């Protein structure tokens, strides 16, 4: 038995040339099928999120100004009457941050649907651009949230140290 095949434990070598992901872009039928199945759900979640965002803002405004009008108009309650609109502004500011991921999600589904019907690569490109924007926005929010948690953790540690020395 002649050993002209080389090392029997070596990985098999392929004869095909290298695939360039920048020029050899092809969507398979399964990929289009999965995109087609995801598109209605993306749009549905986007529409439901827009509706819940609007209802949340409406309920915050009703609650904030309802609390204000329920309190007596006396000087000792004046600071408490300002809390309702102040909190409403704060919550609406937080909800406005929530608007952008919803918008990106909805547009992702909308452009996927458009691509499926037209086959225009610009629609697919726009869909994935919105998908990238969605995850970039969520990633930045995650970094901000983690930094905020770290800051709170640091404040708690410093407060505990100072609290131990004050006694």
Coordinates of C-alpha atoms in Angstrom, one line a residue:
X1 CA 0.0 0.0 0.0
X2 CA 1.6 3.2 -1.1
X3 CA 1.1 6.3 1.0
X4 CA 0.7 9.0 -1.6
X5 CA -2.3 10.6 0.0
X6 CA -0.4 12.4 2.7
X7 CA -1.5 12.5 6.4
X8 CA -4.7 10.5 6.9
X9 CA -5.6 12.8 9.9
X10 CA -5.3 16.0 8.0
X11 CA -8.4 18.0 7.2
X12 CA -9.7 17.5 3.7
X13 CA -8.7 20.3 1.2
X14 CA -11.4 21.9 -0.9
X15 CA -10.9 22.5 -4.6
X16 CA -13.3 25.5 -4.7
X17 CA -11.9 29.0 -4.7
X18 CA -12.5 31.5 -1.9
X19 CA -15.9 33.0 -1.6
X20 CA -16.0 36.8 -1.4
X21 CA -18.9 37.9 0.8
X22 CA -18.9 41.3 -0.8
X23 CA -19.5 40.1 -4.4
X24 CA -21.1 36.7 -3.9
X25 CA -24.4 37.8 -2.3
X26 CA -27.3 35.5 -2.9
X27 CA -30.5 35.1 -1.0
X28 CA -31.7 31.6 -1.0
X29 CA -35.3 30.6 -1.2
X30 CA -35.2 29.7 2.5
X31 CA -33.8 33.1 3.5
X32 CA -36.6 34.9 1.6
X33 CA -39.2 32.5 3.1
X34 CA -38.0 33.4 6.6
X35 CA -37.9 37.1 5.9
X36 CA -41.4 36.8 4.5
X37 CA -42.6 35.1 7.7
X38 CA -40.9 37.6 9.9
X39 CA -42.1 40.7 8.1
X40 CA -45.8 40.7 9.4
X41 CA -44.7 40.1 12.9
X42 CA -42.2 42.9 12.8
X43 CA -44.9 45.3 11.5
X44 CA -47.5 44.0 14.0
X45 CA -45.1 44.5 17.0
X46 CA -44.2 48.0 15.7
X47 CA -47.9 49.0 15.3
X48 CA -48.8 47.6 18.7
X49 CA -45.8 49.4 20.2
X50 CA -46.8 52.7 18.6
X51 CA -50.4 52.3 20.0
X52 CA -49.1 51.4 23.5
X53 CA -46.7 54.4 23.4
X54 CA -49.5 56.8 22.5
X55 CA -51.8 55.3 25.2
X56 CA -49.0 55.6 27.8
X57 CA -48.4 59.2 27.0
X58 CA -52.1 59.9 27.2
X59 CA -52.5 58.1 30.5
X60 CA -49.5 59.9 31.9
X61 CA -50.9 63.3 31.0
X62 CA -54.4 62.4 32.4
X63 CA -52.8 61.1 35.6
X64 CA -50.4 64.1 36.0
X65 CA -53.0 66.8 35.6
X66 CA -55.7 64.8 37.4
X67 CA -53.5 64.6 40.5
X68 CA -52.8 68.3 40.2
X69 CA -56.5 69.2 40.1
X70 CA -57.4 66.8 43.0
X71 CA -55.1 68.6 45.5
X72 CA -56.3 71.7 47.3
X73 CA -55.1 75.0 46.0
X74 CA -53.4 76.1 49.2
X75 CA -49.8 77.2 49.7
X76 CA -48.8 74.1 51.7
X77 CA -49.8 71.9 48.7
X78 CA -48.1 74.1 46.1
X79 CA -45.0 71.9 45.8
X80 CA -47.1 68.7 45.5
X81 CA -49.2 70.3 42.7
X82 CA -46.1 70.7 40.6
X83 CA -45.0 67.1 41.0
X84 CA -47.6 65.8 38.6
X85 CA -46.6 67.8 35.5
X86 CA -42.9 67.4 36.4
X87 CA -43.2 63.7 36.6
X88 CA -45.3 63.7 33.4
X89 CA -42.5 65.6 31.6
X90 CA -39.9 63.1 32.9
X91 CA -41.9 60.0 31.8
X92 CA -42.7 61.5 28.4
X93 CA -39.0 62.1 28.0
X94 CA -38.3 58.4 28.8
X95 CA -41.0 57.3 26.4
X96 CA -39.6 59.4 23.6
X97 CA -36.5 57.4 23.9
X98 CA -38.6 54.3 23.4
X99 CA -40.0 55.8 20.2
X100 CA -36.9 55.2 18.1
X101 CA -36.5 51.4 18.5
X102 CA -40.1 51.1 17.7
X103 CA -39.7 53.2 14.5
X104 CA -36.6 51.1 13.4
X105 CA -38.5 47.9 14.1
X106 CA -41.5 49.0 12.1
X107 CA -39.4 50.2 9.2
X108 CA -37.5 46.9 9.1
X109 CA -40.7 45.0 8.7
X110 CA -42.1 47.5 6.2
X111 CA -39.0 47.4 3.9
X112 CA -38.9 43.6 4.2
X113 CA -42.4 43.4 2.9
X114 CA -41.6 45.8 0.1
X115 CA -38.6 43.7 -0.9
X116 CA -40.7 40.5 -0.9
X117 CA -43.2 42.1 -3.3
X118 CA -40.8 44.1 -5.5
X119 CA -37.5 42.2 -5.3
X120 CA -35.7 45.5 -5.3
X121 CA -32.4 45.2 -3.5
X122 CA -32.7 48.8 -2.3
X123 CA -35.6 47.8 -0.1
X124 CA -33.7 45.0 1.4
X125 CA -30.7 47.3 2.0
X126 CA -33.0 49.8 3.7
X127 CA -34.6 47.0 5.8
X128 CA -31.2 45.9 7.0
X129 CA -30.1 49.5 7.6
X130 CA -33.1 49.9 10.0
X131 CA -32.2 46.6 11.6
X132 CA -28.7 47.8 12.2
X133 CA -30.0 51.1 13.6
X134 CA -32.4 49.2 15.9
X135 CA -29.6 47.1 17.4
X136 CA -27.1 50.0 17.5
X137 CA -29.7 52.1 19.5
X138 CA -30.4 49.2 21.9
X139 CA -26.7 48.6 22.3
X140 CA -26.1 52.3 23.2
X141 CA -29.0 52.2 25.6
X142 CA -27.5 49.1 27.2
X143 CA -24.1 50.8 27.6
X144 CA -25.8 53.9 29.2
X145 CA -27.8 51.6 31.5
X146 CA -24.7 49.6 32.6
X147 CA -22.8 52.9 33.2
X148 CA -25.7 54.2 35.2
X149 CA -25.8 51.0 37.3
X150 CA -22.0 51.2 37.8
X151 CA -22.4 54.9 38.9
X152 CA -25.1 54.0 41.4
X153 CA -23.0 51.1 42.7
X154 CA -20.1 53.4 43.2
X155 CA -22.3 56.0 45.0
X156 CA -23.6 53.3 47.3
X157 CA -20.1 52.1 48.2
X158 CA -18.8 55.7 48.8
X159 CA -21.9 56.4 50.9
X160 CA -21.4 53.2 53.0
X161 CA -17.7 54.2 53.6
X162 CA -18.6 57.7 54.6
X163 CA -21.5 56.4 56.7
X164 CA -19.1 54.0 58.6
X165 CA -16.7 56.9 59.4
X166 CA -19.5 59.3 60.6
X167 CA -20.6 57.0 63.4

